């Protein structure tokens, strides 16, 4: 157990802007990151997520708006004045210091007594499971170990918020998976607010309490992983998170918060829609590949098409189907039994859609 | 011995022979241009002086004797060669001060250049090399022109009413120091720049993030990581500063000699080539000891930075 309790902090961003010359890197972002939360900023490269993180850390000054920590404005403070620490993308470990020297650096700079630093370093080494490696040179460690040292270094001064800038991107897949679990454990154990930046949607879904999806400097949607996946706010979010089928359809009617849409095949199905919009006319409907099933009788499904590529993925098989109107559609089927697929390329099939899974999304402005 | 082992042995021997052949040009050059002349100087230092310069080919320890001791011409008493020690001490002091000044001035300059956008760095580096275009003698006289009693600085200060009489700067150790710092500064800036340019700026950010002050980041992160450049620059400045000749002659006015001037005197007016040779060897030894000392003390922790 921890020797002392960690203190956690909440971050509020109010209309934060960042401009680099003509480029609007962060465009009017308002967010509340709660106490003890594992919060993820997710988006493609160049969406402004790292710039936003760097502004919280203090490496960049906002061009506009305010950043608050526990209700107090910190926008004008220098990085060394903020009780916030960063785990850098390529760790940025000090190569001329030992593992212990790296971990103890923050406390040393805070002027803590030697005994306290030594105790904190020992505790951190235990926390990241690197006991006995304190005297090693950081250049002799493996990537995963360097990652742990970077974490320990950032946690040692007991920041109120830990900022993580794509910390797992340099690791191979297997190590990444185990570090994901490790990060979740550290966050639960310390209770510190984590702000995590990634472009990997799977990583974001599996680790976060809440996710903010960003593109072009704006926050598209904030919500729990399930919210983001099942109720994407717009076409960008639906497209960026997971695999998605987009179908152009006509909104026919709205009743009780659910719309009825007519698919190109003429079949009508119910579809939910984001709050604050009233779908009408031509709309885009999102159906996840796992929410559709193939049926042998073409007439039995809501959609009809011809099987194209069949991609075997071990746990799942993906069927790429070309619909009658020429648009592509992917069906994912879990491989519940061994043996060959009962469908083959060129076959005419029907596609059935599970109840209450279709969702109308708005095209982004 | 089996055939395989024999073939391996032959191959190994050929390989060694090829290595010697390939390095022969370099070794020849080192022998002719480096070791040979030094050897001649070393031999001369153990010979007797000729009457009109040159040496007589007979062994004499007097050259070395006179480096450290002097014999009174009237009563033959032996005492320490005070004048030589004064000159040694001045040389060492001025060379060290030059190195420190070059480091203090050169580091911010190199940092400035290394932190420019990559495109404009080459322009700054180009500007740094401009002084090399002019002969050092001319540059040294130019400094004399600036700091002499009727020079720009004194006349300007007097016209502004800040001075009543000119301050004597020319023909002092101060003048020599200014001149040596000016001439050697680029030799410090270039290796420092090479080190600073490779510095990972994220480490600086990490330092700030972990509560280091600006000075803390400089002292604990930037300086240790650019140590190779600091060492290289310091040696490049210290060694030629130690053997300066023109600058103390022109700016020191020939009164404040350094070892270089002393050696020149022995080969010229002094007509004591063995003493000159012994002084030269002493200078080489001093440089060698200083460089070894410096590398030992400053070199080790920085080495890891390139791991």
Coordinates of N, CA, C and O in Angstrom, one line a residue, chain A residues 54 59 79-80 82-86 88 90 92-96 106 108-110 153 157, chain B residues 200 202-203 205-214 216 220-221 224-225 301 304-305 307:
Chain A
X54 N 0.3 20.0 -23.8 CA 1.4 20.9 -23.5 C 1.0 22.2 -22.9 O 1.8 22.8 -22.1
X59 N 4.1 24.1 -21.3 CA 5.2 24.3 -22.3 C 4.7 25.2 -23.4 O 5.5 25.8 -24.1
X79 N 6.1 25.9 -16.3 CA 5.9 24.5 -16.0 C 6.4 24.1 -14.6 O 5.9 23.2 -14.0
X80 N 7.5 24.7 -14.2 CA 8.1 24.3 -12.9 C 7.3 24.9 -11.7 O 7.6 24.7 -10.5
X82 N 3.8 24.4 -11.7 CA 2.5 23.7 -11.8 C 2.7 22.3 -11.1 O 3.6 21.6 -11.5
X83 N 1.8 22.0 -10.2 CA 1.8 20.6 -9.6 C 1.3 19.6 -10.6 O 0.4 18.8 -10.3
X84 N 1.9 19.6 -11.8 CA 1.5 18.7 -12.8 C 2.8 18.1 -13.5 O 3.7 18.9 -13.6
X85 N 2.8 16.8 -13.7 CA 4.0 16.2 -14.3 C 3.7 15.5 -15.6 O 2.5 15.1 -15.8
X86 N 4.7 15.4 -16.5 CA 4.4 14.8 -17.8 C 5.2 13.5 -18.0 O 6.4 13.5 -17.6
X88 N 6.7 11.8 -21.1 CA 6.9 12.3 -22.5 C 6.9 11.1 -23.5 O 7.1 9.9 -23.1
X90 N 8.8 10.0 -25.9 CA 9.9 9.1 -26.0 C 10.7 9.1 -24.7 O 11.9 9.0 -24.6
X92 N 12.1 10.9 -22.7 CA 13.0 12.0 -22.3 C 13.7 11.8 -21.0 O 13.7 12.7 -20.1
X93 N 14.2 10.6 -20.8 CA 14.9 10.3 -19.5 C 16.3 11.0 -19.7 O 16.8 11.1 -20.7
X94 N 16.8 11.4 -18.5 CA 18.1 12.1 -18.5 C 19.2 11.0 -18.7 O 19.4 10.2 -17.8
X95 N 19.9 11.0 -19.8 CA 20.8 9.9 -20.1 C 22.1 10.0 -19.2 O 22.8 9.0 -19.1
X96 N 22.4 11.1 -18.6 CA 23.6 11.2 -17.7 C 23.3 10.9 -16.3 O 24.1 11.1 -15.4
X106 N 12.8 15.4 -9.6 CA 11.8 16.3 -9.3 C 11.9 16.7 -7.8 O 11.8 17.9 -7.5
X108 N 14.4 16.5 -5.8 CA 15.6 17.2 -5.5 C 15.4 18.7 -5.9 O 15.9 19.6 -5.2
X109 N 14.8 18.9 -7.1 CA 14.6 20.3 -7.5 C 13.6 21.0 -6.6 O 13.7 22.2 -6.5
X110 N 12.8 20.3 -5.9 CA 11.8 20.9 -5.0 C 12.5 21.1 -3.6 O 11.9 21.7 -2.7
X153 N 9.3 8.6 -12.5 CA 9.9 10.0 -12.4 C 8.8 11.0 -12.3 O 8.9 12.0 -11.6
X157 N 7.2 13.2 -7.6 CA 6.9 14.5 -6.9 C 5.4 14.6 -6.5 O 5.0 15.6 -6.0
Chain B
X200 N 18.8 17.1 -27.0 CA 17.4 16.8 -27.2 C 16.6 17.8 -26.3 O 16.7 17.8 -25.1
X202 N 13.7 18.1 -25.6 CA 12.7 17.5 -24.7 C 13.2 17.3 -23.3 O 12.5 17.3 -22.3
X203 N 14.5 17.1 -23.2 CA 15.1 16.9 -21.9 C 15.1 18.2 -21.1 O 14.9 18.2 -19.9
X205 N 12.7 20.4 -21.5 CA 11.3 20.5 -21.1 C 11.1 19.6 -19.9 O 10.4 20.0 -18.9
X206 N 11.6 18.4 -19.9 CA 11.4 17.5 -18.8 C 12.0 18.1 -17.5 O 11.4 17.9 -16.4
X207 N 13.1 18.8 -17.6 CA 13.7 19.4 -16.5 C 12.8 20.5 -15.9 O 12.5 20.5 -14.7
X208 N 12.2 21.3 -16.8 CA 11.3 22.3 -16.3 C 10.1 21.7 -15.7 O 9.6 22.1 -14.6
X209 N 9.6 20.6 -16.3 CA 8.4 19.9 -15.8 C 8.6 19.4 -14.4 O 7.7 19.4 -13.6
X210 N 9.9 19.0 -14.1 CA 10.2 18.4 -12.8 C 10.8 19.5 -11.9 O 11.7 19.3 -11.1
X211 N 10.3 20.7 -12.0 CA 10.5 21.8 -11.0 C 11.9 22.4 -11.0 O 12.2 23.1 -10.1
X212 N 12.7 22.1 -12.1 CA 14.0 22.8 -12.1 C 13.8 24.2 -12.5 O 13.0 24.5 -13.4
X213 N 14.6 25.1 -11.9 CA 14.6 26.5 -12.4 C 15.4 26.6 -13.7 O 16.0 25.6 -14.1
X214 N 15.5 27.8 -14.3 CA 16.3 28.0 -15.5 C 17.7 27.6 -15.2 O 18.4 26.9 -16.0
X216 N 18.8 25.7 -12.8 CA 18.9 24.3 -12.5 C 19.0 23.5 -13.8 O 19.7 22.5 -13.9
X220 N 22.2 21.2 -14.5 CA 22.0 19.8 -14.3 C 21.7 19.0 -15.5 O 21.8 17.8 -15.6
X221 N 21.3 19.7 -16.6 CA 20.9 19.0 -17.8 C 21.7 19.5 -19.0 O 22.4 18.7 -19.6
X224 N 25.8 19.1 -18.4 CA 26.4 17.7 -18.4 C 26.2 17.1 -19.8 O 27.1 16.3 -20.2
X225 N 25.1 17.4 -20.5 CA 24.9 16.7 -21.8 C 25.8 17.3 -22.9 O 26.0 16.7 -23.9
X301 N 31.7 11.4 -16.8 CA 30.3 11.3 -16.8 C 29.6 11.7 -18.1 O 28.6 11.1 -18.5
X304 N 28.7 8.9 -21.0 CA 27.6 8.1 -21.0 C 26.4 8.7 -21.9 O 25.6 8.0 -22.4
X305 N 26.5 10.0 -22.1 CA 25.5 10.7 -22.8 C 25.4 10.2 -24.2 O 24.3 10.3 -24.9
X307 N 25.7 7.0 -25.1 CA 25.4 5.6 -25.0 C 24.2 5.2 -25.8 O 23.5 6.0 -26.3

